[in-house]
Short mmCIF file of C-alpha atoms and ligand atoms in Angstrom, two decimals:
data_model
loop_
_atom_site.label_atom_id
_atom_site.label_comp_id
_atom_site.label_asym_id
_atom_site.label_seq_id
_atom_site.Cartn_x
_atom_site.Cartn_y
_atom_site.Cartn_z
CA UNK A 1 68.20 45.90 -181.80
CA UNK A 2 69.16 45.81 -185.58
CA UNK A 3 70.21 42.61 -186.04
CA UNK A 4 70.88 43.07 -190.26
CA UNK A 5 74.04 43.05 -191.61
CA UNK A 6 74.91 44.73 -194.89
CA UNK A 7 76.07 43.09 -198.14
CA UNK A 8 77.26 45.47 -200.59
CA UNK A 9 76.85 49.19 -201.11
CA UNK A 10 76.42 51.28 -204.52
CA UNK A 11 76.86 54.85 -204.85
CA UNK A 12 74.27 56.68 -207.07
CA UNK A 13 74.70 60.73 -207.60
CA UNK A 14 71.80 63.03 -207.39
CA UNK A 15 72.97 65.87 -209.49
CA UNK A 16 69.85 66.71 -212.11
CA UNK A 17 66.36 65.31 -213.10
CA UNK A 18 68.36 62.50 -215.10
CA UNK A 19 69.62 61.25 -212.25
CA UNK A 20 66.49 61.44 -210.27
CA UNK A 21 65.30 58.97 -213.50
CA UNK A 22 68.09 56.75 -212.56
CA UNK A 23 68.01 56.38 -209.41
CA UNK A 24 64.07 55.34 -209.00
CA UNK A 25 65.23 52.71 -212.47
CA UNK A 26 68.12 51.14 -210.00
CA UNK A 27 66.01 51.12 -206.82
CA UNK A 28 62.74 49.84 -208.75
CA UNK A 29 65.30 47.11 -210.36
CA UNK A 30 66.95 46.31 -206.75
CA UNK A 31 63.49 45.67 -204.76
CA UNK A 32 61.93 43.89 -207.58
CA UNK A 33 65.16 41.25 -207.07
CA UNK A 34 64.75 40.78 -203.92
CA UNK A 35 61.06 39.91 -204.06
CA UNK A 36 59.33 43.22 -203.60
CA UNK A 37 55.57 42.88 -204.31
CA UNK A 38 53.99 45.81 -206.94
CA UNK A 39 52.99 47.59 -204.50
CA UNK A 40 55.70 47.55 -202.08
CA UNK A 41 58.18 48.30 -204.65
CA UNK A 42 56.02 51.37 -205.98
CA UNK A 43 55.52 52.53 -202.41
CA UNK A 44 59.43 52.54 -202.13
CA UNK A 45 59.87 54.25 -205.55
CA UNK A 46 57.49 56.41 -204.52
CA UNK A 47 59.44 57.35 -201.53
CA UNK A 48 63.16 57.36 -203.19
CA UNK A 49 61.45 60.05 -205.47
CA UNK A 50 60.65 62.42 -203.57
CA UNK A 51 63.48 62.46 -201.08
CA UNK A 52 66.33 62.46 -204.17
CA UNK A 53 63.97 65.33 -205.49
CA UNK A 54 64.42 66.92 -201.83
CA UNK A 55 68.35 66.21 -201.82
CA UNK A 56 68.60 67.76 -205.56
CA UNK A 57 66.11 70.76 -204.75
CA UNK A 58 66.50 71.68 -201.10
CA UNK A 59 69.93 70.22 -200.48
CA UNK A 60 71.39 71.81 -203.71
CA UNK A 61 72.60 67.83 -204.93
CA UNK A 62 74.70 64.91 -203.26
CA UNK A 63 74.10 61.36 -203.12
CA UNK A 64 72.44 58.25 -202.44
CA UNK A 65 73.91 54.66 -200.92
CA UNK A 66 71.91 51.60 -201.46
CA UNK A 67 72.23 48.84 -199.18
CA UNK A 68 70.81 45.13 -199.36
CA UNK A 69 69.68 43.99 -195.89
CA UNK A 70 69.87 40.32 -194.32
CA UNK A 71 67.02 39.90 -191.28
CA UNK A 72 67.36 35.82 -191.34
CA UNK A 73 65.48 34.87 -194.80
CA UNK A 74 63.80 38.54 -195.04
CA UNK A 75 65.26 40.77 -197.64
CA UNK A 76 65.01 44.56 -197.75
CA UNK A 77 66.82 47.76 -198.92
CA UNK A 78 68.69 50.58 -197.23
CA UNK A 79 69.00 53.47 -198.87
CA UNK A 80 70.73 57.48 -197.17
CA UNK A 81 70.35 60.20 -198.83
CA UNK A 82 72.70 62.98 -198.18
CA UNK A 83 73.64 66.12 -199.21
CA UNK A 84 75.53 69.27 -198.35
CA UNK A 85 72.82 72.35 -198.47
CA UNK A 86 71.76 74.13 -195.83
CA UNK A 87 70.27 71.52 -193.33
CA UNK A 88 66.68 71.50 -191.83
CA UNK A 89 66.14 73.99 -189.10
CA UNK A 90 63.36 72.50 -187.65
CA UNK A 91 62.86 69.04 -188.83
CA UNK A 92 59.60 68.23 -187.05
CA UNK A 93 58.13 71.60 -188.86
CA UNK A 94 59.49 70.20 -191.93
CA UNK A 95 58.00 66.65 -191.42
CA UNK A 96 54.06 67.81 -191.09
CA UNK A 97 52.09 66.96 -193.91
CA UNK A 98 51.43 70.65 -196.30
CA UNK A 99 54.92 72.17 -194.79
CA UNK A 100 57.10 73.71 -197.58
CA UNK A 101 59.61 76.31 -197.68
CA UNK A 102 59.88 75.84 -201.36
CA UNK A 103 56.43 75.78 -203.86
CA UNK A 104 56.20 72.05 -203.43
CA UNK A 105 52.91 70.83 -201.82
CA UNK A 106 54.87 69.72 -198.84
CA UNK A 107 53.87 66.20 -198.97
CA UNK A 108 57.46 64.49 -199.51
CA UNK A 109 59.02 64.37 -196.29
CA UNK A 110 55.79 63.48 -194.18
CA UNK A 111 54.31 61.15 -197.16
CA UNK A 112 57.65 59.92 -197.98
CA UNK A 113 57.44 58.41 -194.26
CA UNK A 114 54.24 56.66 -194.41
CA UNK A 115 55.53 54.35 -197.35
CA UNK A 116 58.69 52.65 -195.89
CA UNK A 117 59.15 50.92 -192.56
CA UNK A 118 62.05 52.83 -191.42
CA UNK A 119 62.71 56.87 -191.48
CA UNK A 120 65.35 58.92 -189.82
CA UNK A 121 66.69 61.99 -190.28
CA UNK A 122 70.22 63.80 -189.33
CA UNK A 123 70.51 67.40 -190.25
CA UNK A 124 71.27 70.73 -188.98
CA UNK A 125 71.31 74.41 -189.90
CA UNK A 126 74.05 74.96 -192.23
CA UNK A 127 75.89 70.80 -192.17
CA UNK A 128 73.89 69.08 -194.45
CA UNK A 129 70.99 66.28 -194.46
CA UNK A 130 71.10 62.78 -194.81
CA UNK A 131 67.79 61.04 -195.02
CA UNK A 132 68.12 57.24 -194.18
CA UNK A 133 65.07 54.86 -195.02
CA UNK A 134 64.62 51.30 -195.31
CA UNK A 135 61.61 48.29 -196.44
CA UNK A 136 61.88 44.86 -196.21
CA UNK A 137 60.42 42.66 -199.24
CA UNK A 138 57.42 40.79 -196.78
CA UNK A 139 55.29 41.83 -194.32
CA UNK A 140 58.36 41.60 -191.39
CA UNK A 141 57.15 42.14 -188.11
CA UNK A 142 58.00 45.65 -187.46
CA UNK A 143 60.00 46.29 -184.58
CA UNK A 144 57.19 47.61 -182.44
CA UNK A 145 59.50 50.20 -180.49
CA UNK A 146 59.46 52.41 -183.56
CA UNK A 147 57.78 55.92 -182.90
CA UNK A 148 57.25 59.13 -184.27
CA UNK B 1 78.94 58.25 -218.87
CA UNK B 2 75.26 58.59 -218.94
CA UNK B 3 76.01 57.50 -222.72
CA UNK B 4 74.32 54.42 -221.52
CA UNK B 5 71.54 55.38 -220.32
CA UNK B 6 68.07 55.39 -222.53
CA UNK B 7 67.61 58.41 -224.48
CA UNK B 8 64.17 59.93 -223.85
CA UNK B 9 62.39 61.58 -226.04
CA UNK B 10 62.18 65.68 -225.03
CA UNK B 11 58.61 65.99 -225.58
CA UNK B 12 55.25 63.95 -224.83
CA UNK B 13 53.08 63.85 -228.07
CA UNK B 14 49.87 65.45 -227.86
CA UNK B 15 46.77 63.60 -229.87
CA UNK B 16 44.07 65.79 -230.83
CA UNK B 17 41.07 63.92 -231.35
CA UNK B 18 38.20 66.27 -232.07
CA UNK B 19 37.81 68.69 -229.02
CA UNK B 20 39.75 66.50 -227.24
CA UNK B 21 43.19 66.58 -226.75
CA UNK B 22 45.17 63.00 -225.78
CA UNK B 23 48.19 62.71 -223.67
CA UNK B 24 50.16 59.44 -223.24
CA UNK B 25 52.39 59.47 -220.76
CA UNK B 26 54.77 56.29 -220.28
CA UNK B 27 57.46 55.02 -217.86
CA UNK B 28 60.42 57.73 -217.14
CA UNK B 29 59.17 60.60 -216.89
CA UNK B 30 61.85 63.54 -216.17
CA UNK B 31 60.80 66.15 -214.43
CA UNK B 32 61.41 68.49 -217.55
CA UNK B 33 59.49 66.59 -220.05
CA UNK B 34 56.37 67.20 -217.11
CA UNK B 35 56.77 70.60 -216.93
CA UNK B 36 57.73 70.82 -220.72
CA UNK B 37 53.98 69.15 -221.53
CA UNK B 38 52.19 71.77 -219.06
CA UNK B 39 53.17 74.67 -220.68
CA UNK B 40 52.60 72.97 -224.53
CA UNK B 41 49.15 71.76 -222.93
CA UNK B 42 48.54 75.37 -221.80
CA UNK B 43 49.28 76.54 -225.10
CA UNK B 44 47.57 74.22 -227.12
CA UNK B 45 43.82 74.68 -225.06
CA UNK B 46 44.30 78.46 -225.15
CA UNK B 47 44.87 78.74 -229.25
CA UNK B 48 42.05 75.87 -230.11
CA UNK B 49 38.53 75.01 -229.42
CA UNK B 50 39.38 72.17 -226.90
CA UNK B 51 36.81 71.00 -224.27
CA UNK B 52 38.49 67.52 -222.90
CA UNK B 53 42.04 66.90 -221.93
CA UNK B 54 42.30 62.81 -221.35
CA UNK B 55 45.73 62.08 -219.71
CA UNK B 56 46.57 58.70 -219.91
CA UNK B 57 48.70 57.24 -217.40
CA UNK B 58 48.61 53.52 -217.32
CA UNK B 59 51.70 53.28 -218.69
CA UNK B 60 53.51 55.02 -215.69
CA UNK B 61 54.80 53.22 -212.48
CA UNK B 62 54.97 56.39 -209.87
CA UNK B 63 53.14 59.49 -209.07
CA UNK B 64 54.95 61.54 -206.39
CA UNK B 65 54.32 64.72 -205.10
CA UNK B 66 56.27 66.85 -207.83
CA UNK B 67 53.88 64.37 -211.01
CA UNK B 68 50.73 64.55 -208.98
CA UNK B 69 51.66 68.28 -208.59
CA UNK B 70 51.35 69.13 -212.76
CA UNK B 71 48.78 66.83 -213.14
CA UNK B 72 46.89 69.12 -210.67
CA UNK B 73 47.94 72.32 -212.25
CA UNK B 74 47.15 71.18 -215.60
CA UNK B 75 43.73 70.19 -214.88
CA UNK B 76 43.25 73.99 -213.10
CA UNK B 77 44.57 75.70 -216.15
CA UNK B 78 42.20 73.76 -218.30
CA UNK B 79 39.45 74.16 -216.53
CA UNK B 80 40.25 78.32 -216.29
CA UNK B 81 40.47 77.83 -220.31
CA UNK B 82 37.37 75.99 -219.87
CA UNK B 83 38.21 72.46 -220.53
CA UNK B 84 38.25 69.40 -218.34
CA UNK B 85 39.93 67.11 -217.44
CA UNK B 86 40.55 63.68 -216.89
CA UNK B 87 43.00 61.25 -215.66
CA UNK B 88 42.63 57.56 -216.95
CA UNK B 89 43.86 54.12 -216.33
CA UNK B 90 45.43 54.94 -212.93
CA UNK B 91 47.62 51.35 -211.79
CA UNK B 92 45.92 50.41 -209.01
CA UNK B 93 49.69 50.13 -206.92
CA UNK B 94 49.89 53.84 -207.73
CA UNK B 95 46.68 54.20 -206.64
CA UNK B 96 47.22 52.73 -203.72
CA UNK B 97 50.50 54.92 -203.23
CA UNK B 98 48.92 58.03 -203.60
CA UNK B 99 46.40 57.49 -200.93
CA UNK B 100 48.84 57.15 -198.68
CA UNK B 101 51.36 59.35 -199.66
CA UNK B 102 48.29 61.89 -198.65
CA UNK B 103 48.08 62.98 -202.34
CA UNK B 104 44.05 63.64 -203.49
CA UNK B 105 44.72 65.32 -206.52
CA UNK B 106 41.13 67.54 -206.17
CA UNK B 107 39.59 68.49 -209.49
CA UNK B 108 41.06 65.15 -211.22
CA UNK B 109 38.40 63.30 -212.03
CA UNK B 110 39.65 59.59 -212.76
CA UNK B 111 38.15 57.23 -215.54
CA UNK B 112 39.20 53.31 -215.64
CA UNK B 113 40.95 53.35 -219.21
CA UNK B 114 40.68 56.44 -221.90
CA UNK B 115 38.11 54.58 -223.65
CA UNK B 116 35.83 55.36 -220.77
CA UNK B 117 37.16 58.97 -220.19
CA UNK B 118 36.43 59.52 -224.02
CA UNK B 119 32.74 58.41 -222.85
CA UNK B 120 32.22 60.91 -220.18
CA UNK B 121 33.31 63.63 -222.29
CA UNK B 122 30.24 62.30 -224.70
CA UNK B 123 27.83 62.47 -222.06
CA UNK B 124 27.22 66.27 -222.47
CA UNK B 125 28.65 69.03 -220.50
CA UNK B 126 29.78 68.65 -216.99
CA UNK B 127 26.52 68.57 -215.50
CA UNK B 128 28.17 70.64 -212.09
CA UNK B 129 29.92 73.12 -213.85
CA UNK B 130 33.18 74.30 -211.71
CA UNK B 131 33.12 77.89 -210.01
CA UNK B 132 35.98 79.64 -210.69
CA UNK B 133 36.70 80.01 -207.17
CA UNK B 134 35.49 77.17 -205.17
CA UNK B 135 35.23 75.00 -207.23
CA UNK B 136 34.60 72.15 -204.87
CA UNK B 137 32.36 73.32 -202.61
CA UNK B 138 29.84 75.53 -204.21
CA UNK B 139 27.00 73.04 -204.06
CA UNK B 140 27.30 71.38 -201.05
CA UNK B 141 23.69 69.40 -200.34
N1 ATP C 1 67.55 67.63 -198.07
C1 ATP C 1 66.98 68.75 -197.55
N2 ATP C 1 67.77 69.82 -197.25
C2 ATP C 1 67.21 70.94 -196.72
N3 ATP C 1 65.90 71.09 -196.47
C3 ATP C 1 65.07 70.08 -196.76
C4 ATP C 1 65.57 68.84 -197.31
N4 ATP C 1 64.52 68.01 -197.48
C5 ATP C 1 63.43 68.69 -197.06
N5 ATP C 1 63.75 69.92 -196.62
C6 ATP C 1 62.82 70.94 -196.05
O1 ATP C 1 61.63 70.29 -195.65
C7 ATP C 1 60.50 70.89 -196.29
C8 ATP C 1 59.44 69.85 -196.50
O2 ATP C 1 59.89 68.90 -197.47
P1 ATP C 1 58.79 68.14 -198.34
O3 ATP C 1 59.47 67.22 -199.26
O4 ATP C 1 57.78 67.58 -197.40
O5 ATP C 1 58.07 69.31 -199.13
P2 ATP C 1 58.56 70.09 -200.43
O6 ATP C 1 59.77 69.45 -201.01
O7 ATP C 1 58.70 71.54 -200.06
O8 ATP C 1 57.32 69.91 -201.40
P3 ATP C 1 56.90 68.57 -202.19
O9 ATP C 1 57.88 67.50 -201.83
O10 ATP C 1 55.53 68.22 -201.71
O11 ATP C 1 56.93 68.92 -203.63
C9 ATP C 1 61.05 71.52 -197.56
O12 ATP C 1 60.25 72.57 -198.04
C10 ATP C 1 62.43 71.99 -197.09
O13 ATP C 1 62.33 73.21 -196.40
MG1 MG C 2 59.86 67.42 -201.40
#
């Protein structure tokens, strides 16, 4: 039912805490050009955060692509994360609020969620994670199918 | 090529002002320089008389989980050194974040600016002193 279409990708690596820096700079930069509102842009910050944290910590480093989204005159942002590590084993585990395997508080996944319109995961034991997300600059009708 | 990049500066200053100490922190902040200014916070209340840690943050645009997560621990080592602390001039979209990132940052009291945080510190000792162990629910009404 996605009716977007992309226009133009960029590459950002998540290798170290500088990057992590970066990457929240060029998101922050990207929503507030498209007409992200305060809030909705620190929401998505927020988010970008702590999943590139996740990628560099948990996934051992790897990427993130950042796509602008058309839906008619509504704007929003794409962005994957994805990374080579060791996968999540059991991703609904991993997605409850307080679960860490690491000394984290285990609020990223689950809290990363609650602050963008769109969350999915793809990972498995031992072939890597990629974390796709996406926010639209207004309040866009969400697509009411969306669960979970 | 990060050559073009902003430099940042390794270390955030710490302003002592009295018994209190003053911590500004402002835009980027690297995960590093965070835990860099826990252990020099750590430090500094265990080899002086300090009573009040006031960490400003209106200057910085996100809180996530790993920022919220020193700002917690450096309020619990303070207040095992017996100091406390406070967090001032929260943005009200990172506020608003927070709350729903499920973040409550317990034992962070939160003032308005730091000239207000300054104030409480005036107002004579912490009239529910914290319990080592529980030390938010030992006086439940
Ligand atoms: N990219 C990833 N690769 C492998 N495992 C991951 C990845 N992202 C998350 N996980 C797993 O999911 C768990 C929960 O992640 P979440 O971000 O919620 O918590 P955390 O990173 O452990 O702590 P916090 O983010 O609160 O500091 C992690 O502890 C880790 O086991
Ligand atoms: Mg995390």
């Amino acid at each position: 039912m996605q009716t977007s279409h992309d226009t133009g990708t960029i590459r950002l690596p998540i290798g170290s805490d500088t990057d992590l820096a970066w990457v929240r700079q060029q998101v922050r930069q990207a929503a507030a050009e498209l007409g992200f509102g305060l809030v909705q842009q620190t929401k998505l910050v927020t988010a970008v955060s702590e999943l590139a944290r996740n990628t560099l910590i948990h996934g051992g480093g790897g990427q993130v692509e950042m796509t602008v989204l058309h839906q008619g005159p509504v704007l929003g942002l794409r962005l994957a994360f994805t990374d080579d590590g060791p996968g999540i084993r059991d991703i609904e585990q991993a997605m409850t609020d307080g679960y860490t395997t690491g000394s984290g508080l285990g609020m990223g996944l689950s809290g990363a969620k609650r602050l963008v319109q769109e969350f999915g995961i793809d990972s498995r034991p031992g072939g890597g994670t990629t974390i796709t997300v996406a926010a639209w600059a207004t309040g866009l009708p969400h697509p009411r199918a969306e669960d979970g | 090529m990060t050559g073009s990049r902003r430099a940042h500066p390794s270390r955030v200053p710490v302003l002592a002002l009295g018994a209190t100490l003053l911590i500004t922190l402002q835009g980027e902040l690297h995960d590093s320089m965070a835990e860099q200014l826990q252990e020099d916070l750590t430090h500094r209340i265990a080899h002086s008389p300090v009573t009040g840690v006031v960490i400003d943050i209106s200057g910085v645009d996100i809180v996530d989980s790993f920022l919220g997560r020193v700002l917690a621990e450096i309020a619990s080592h303070a207040r095992l050194m017996a100091a406390r602390t406070i967090l001032a001039g929260m943005r009200p979209a990172v506020a608003i974040t927070l709350v729903e990132l499920g973040l409550t940052l317990p034992g962070l009291p939160t003032a308005l600016d730091v000239e207000r945080a300054l104030a409480m510190f005036e107002h004579g000792p912490c009239p529910d002193p914290p319990h080592p162990r529980r030390a938010n629910h030992a006086d439940l009404p």
